[in-house]
Tab-separated table of C-alpha atoms in Angstrom:
chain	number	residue	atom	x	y	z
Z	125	UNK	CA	0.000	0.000	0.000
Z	126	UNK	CA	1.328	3.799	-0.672
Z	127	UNK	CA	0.669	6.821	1.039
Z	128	UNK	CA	-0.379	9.491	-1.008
Z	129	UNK	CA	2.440	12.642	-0.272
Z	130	UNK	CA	0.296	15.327	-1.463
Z	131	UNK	CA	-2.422	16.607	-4.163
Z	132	UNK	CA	-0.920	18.730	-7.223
Z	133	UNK	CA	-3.250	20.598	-9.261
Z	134	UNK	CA	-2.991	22.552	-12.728
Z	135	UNK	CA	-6.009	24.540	-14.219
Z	136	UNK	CA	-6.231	27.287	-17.254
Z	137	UNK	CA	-8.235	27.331	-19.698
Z	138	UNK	CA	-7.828	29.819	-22.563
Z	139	UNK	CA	-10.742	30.001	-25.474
Z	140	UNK	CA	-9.194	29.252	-28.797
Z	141	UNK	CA	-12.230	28.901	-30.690
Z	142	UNK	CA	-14.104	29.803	-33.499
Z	143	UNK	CA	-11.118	29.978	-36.100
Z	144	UNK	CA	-9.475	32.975	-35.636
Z	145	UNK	CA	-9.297	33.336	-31.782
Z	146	UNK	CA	-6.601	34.347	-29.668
Z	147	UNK	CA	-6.261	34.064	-26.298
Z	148	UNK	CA	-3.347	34.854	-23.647
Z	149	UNK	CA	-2.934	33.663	-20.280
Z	150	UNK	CA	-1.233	31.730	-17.487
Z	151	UNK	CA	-1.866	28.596	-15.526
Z	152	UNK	CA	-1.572	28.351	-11.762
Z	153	UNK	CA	0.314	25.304	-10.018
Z	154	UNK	CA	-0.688	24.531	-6.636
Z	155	UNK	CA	0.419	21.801	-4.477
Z	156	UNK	CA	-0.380	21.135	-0.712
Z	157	UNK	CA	1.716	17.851	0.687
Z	158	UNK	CA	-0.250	15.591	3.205
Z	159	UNK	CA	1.761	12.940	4.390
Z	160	UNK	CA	1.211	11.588	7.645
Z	161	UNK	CA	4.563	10.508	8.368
Z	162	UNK	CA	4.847	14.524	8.598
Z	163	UNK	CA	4.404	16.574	11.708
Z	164	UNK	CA	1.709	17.988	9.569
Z	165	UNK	CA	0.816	19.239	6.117
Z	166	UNK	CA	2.746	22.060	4.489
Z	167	UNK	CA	0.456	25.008	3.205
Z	168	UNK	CA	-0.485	25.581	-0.144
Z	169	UNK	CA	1.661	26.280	-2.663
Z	170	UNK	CA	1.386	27.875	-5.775
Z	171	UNK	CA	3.558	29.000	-8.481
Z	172	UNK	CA	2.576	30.993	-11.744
Z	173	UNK	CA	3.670	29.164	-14.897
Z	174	UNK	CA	5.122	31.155	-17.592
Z	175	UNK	CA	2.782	33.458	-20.043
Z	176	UNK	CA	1.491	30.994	-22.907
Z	177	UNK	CA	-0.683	32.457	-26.029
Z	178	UNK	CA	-2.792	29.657	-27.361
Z	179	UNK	CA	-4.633	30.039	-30.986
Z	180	UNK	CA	-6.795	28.851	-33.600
Z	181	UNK	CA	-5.413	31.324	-36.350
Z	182	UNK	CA	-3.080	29.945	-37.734
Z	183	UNK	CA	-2.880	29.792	-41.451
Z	184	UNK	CA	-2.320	26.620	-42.889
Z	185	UNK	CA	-3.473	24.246	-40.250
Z	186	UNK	CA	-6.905	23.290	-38.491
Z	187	UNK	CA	-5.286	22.690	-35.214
Z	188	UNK	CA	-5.126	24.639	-32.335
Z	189	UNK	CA	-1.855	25.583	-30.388
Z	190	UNK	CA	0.221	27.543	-27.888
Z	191	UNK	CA	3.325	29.468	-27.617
Z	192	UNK	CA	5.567	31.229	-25.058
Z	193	UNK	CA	5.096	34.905	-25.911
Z	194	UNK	CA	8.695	35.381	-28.014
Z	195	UNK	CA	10.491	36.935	-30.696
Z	196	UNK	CA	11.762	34.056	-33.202
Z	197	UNK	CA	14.284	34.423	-35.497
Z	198	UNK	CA	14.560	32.984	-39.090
Z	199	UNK	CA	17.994	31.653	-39.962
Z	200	UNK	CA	18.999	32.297	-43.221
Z	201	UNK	CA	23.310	30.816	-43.795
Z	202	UNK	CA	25.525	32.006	-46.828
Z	203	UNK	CA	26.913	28.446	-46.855
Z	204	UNK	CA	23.455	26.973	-46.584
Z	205	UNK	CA	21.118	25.451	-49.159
Z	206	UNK	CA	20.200	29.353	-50.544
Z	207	UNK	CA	23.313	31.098	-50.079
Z	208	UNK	CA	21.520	33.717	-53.291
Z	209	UNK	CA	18.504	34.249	-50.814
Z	210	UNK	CA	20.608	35.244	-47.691
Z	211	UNK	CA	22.852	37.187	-49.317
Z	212	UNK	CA	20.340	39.232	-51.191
Z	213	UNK	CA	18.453	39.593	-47.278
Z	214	UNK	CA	21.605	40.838	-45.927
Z	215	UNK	CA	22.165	43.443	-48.692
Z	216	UNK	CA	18.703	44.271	-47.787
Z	217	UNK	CA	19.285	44.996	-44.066
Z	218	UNK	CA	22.855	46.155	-44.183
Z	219	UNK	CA	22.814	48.775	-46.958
Z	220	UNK	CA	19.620	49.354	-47.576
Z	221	UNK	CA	18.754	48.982	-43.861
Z	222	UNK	CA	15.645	47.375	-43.954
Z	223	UNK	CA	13.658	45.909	-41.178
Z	224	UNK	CA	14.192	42.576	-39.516
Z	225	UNK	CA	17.290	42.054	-38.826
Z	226	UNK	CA	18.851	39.975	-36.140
Z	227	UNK	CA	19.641	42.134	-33.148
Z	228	UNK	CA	17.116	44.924	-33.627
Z	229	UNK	CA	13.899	45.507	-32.799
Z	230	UNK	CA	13.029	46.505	-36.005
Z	231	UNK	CA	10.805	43.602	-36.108
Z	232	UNK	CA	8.956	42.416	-39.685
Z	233	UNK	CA	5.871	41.403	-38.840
Z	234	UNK	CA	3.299	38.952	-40.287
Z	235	UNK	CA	0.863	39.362	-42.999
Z	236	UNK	CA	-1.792	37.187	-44.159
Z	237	UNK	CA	-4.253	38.677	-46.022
Z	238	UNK	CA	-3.786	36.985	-49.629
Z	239	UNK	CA	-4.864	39.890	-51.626
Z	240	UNK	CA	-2.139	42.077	-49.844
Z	241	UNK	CA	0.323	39.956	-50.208
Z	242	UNK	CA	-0.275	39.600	-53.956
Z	243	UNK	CA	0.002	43.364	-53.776
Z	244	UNK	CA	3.366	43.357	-52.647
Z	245	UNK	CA	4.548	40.820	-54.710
Z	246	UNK	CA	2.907	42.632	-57.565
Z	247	UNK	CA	4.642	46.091	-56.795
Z	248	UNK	CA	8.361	44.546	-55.578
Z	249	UNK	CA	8.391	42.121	-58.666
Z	250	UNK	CA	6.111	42.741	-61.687
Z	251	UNK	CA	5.568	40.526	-64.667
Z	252	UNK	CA	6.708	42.362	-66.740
Z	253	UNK	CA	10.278	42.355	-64.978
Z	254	UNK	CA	12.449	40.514	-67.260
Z	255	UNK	CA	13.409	37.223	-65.429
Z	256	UNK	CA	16.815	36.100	-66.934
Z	257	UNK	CA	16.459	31.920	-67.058
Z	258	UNK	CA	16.556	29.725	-63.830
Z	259	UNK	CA	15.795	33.315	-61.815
Z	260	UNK	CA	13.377	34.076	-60.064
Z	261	UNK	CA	12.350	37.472	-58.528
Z	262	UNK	CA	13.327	37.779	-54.831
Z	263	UNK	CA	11.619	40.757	-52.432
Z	264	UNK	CA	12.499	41.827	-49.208
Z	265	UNK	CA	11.046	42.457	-47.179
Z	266	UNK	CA	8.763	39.256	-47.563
Z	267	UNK	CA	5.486	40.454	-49.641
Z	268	UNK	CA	3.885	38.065	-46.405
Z	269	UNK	CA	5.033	41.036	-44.178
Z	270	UNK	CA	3.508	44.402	-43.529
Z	271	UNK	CA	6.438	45.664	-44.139
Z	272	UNK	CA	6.387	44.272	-47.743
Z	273	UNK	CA	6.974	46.356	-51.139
Z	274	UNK	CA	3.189	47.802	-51.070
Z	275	UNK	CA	1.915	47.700	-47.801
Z	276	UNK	CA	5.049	48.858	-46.054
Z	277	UNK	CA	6.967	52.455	-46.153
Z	278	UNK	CA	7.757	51.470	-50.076
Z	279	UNK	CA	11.393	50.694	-49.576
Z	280	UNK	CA	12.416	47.292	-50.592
Z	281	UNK	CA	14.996	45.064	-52.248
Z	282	UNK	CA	14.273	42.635	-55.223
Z	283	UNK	CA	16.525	40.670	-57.265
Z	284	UNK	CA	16.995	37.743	-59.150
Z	285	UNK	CA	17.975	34.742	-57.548
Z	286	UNK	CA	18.536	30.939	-58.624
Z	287	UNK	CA	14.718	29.564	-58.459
Z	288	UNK	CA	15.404	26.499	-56.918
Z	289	UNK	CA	17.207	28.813	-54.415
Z	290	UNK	CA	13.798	30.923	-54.109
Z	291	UNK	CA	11.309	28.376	-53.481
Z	292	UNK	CA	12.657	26.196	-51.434
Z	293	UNK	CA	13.931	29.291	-49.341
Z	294	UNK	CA	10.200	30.503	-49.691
Z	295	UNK	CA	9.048	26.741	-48.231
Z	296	UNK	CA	11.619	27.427	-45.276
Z	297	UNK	CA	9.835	30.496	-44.383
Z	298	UNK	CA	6.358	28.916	-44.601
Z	299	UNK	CA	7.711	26.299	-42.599
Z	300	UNK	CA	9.230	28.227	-40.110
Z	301	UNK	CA	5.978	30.367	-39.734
Z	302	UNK	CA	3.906	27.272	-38.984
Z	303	UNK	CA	6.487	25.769	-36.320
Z	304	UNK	CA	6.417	29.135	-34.245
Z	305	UNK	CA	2.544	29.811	-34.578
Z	306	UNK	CA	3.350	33.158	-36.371
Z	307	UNK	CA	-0.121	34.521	-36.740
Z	308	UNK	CA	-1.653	37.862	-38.261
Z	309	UNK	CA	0.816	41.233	-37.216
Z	310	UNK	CA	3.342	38.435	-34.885
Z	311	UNK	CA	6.779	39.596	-34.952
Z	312	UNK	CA	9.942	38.025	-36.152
Z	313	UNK	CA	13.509	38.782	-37.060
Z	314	UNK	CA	15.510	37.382	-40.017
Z	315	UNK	CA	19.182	36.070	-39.196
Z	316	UNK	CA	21.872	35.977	-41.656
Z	317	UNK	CA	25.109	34.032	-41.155
């Protein structure tokens, strides 16, 4: 037979529903131990848990999910698979000095409106731009930012990049947005190294 120590106890509950909710908010640990061995039971104690933001808004999935209220950072190397796409990014930020760079709080922030972002894309790289073969147009800042080529102050960076480079540096980003639950007007920072 064992003798229970103690009780522990856990509760939050933060509303994530319809699509599109967000909700921020912290859970409460509390533990009281009650062994009789004891001279007697301890008091109550309880400990916040760190800030969590849990949400159904996040584009390309169903699910809901929660993250610790940070600022992540995209990692973008010269000697990785799109060594084009990283350098172009860090021309962008270092001598044209635009937003998002690693160390700043210059933050780029999300964009998801489709229409919007087919604005940008339409105003930092037009069709009729003459795409020299295997290129592909590159903007930065990301035309899925609102700091993108049309919705943004109007300064950006664009130039032609290997395409394999671009897309599958395009599929990183997507990726990396879905891994950190970067939803509508979230920050984030691009790193280049």
């Amino acid at each position: 037979m064992t003798t229970p120590v103690g009780q522990f106890f856990q509760e939050t509950t933060i509303k994530t529903s319809p699509k599109g909710q967000k909700g921020e908010g912290q859970a409460k640990a509390a533990w009281r131990f009650t062994n009789p061995r004891w001279a007697g039971p301890t008091n109550e104690v309880s400990l916040s848990t760190p800030p969590v933001r849990c949400d159904n808004a996040l584009p390309g999935t169903s699910k809901a999910g929660c993250v610790m209220p940070y600022i992540p950072e995209l990692v973008y190397a010269k000697n990785g698979p799109y060594p084009q796409l990283a350098r172009h990014i860090e021309y962008a930020q270092d001598t044209k000095n635009l937003p998002g760079k690693h160390g700043t709080t210059r933050y780029l922030t999300r964009l998801t409106d489709k229409e919007k972002k087919k604005a940008n894309n339409r105003k930092a790289c037009p069709s009729s731009l003459q795409r020299p073969p295997g290129k592909q147009c590159d903007e930065y800042p990301f035309q899925s930012t609102w700091q993108g080529a049309a919705t943004g102050s109007g300064d950006f960076s664009r130039r032609m990049i290997d395409k394999d480079q671009n897309r599958l540096g395009g599929g990183a980003l997507k990726s990396f947005y879905l891994f950190n639950r970067i939803v509508e007007k979230d920050r984030f920072l691009v790193w280049i190294k």
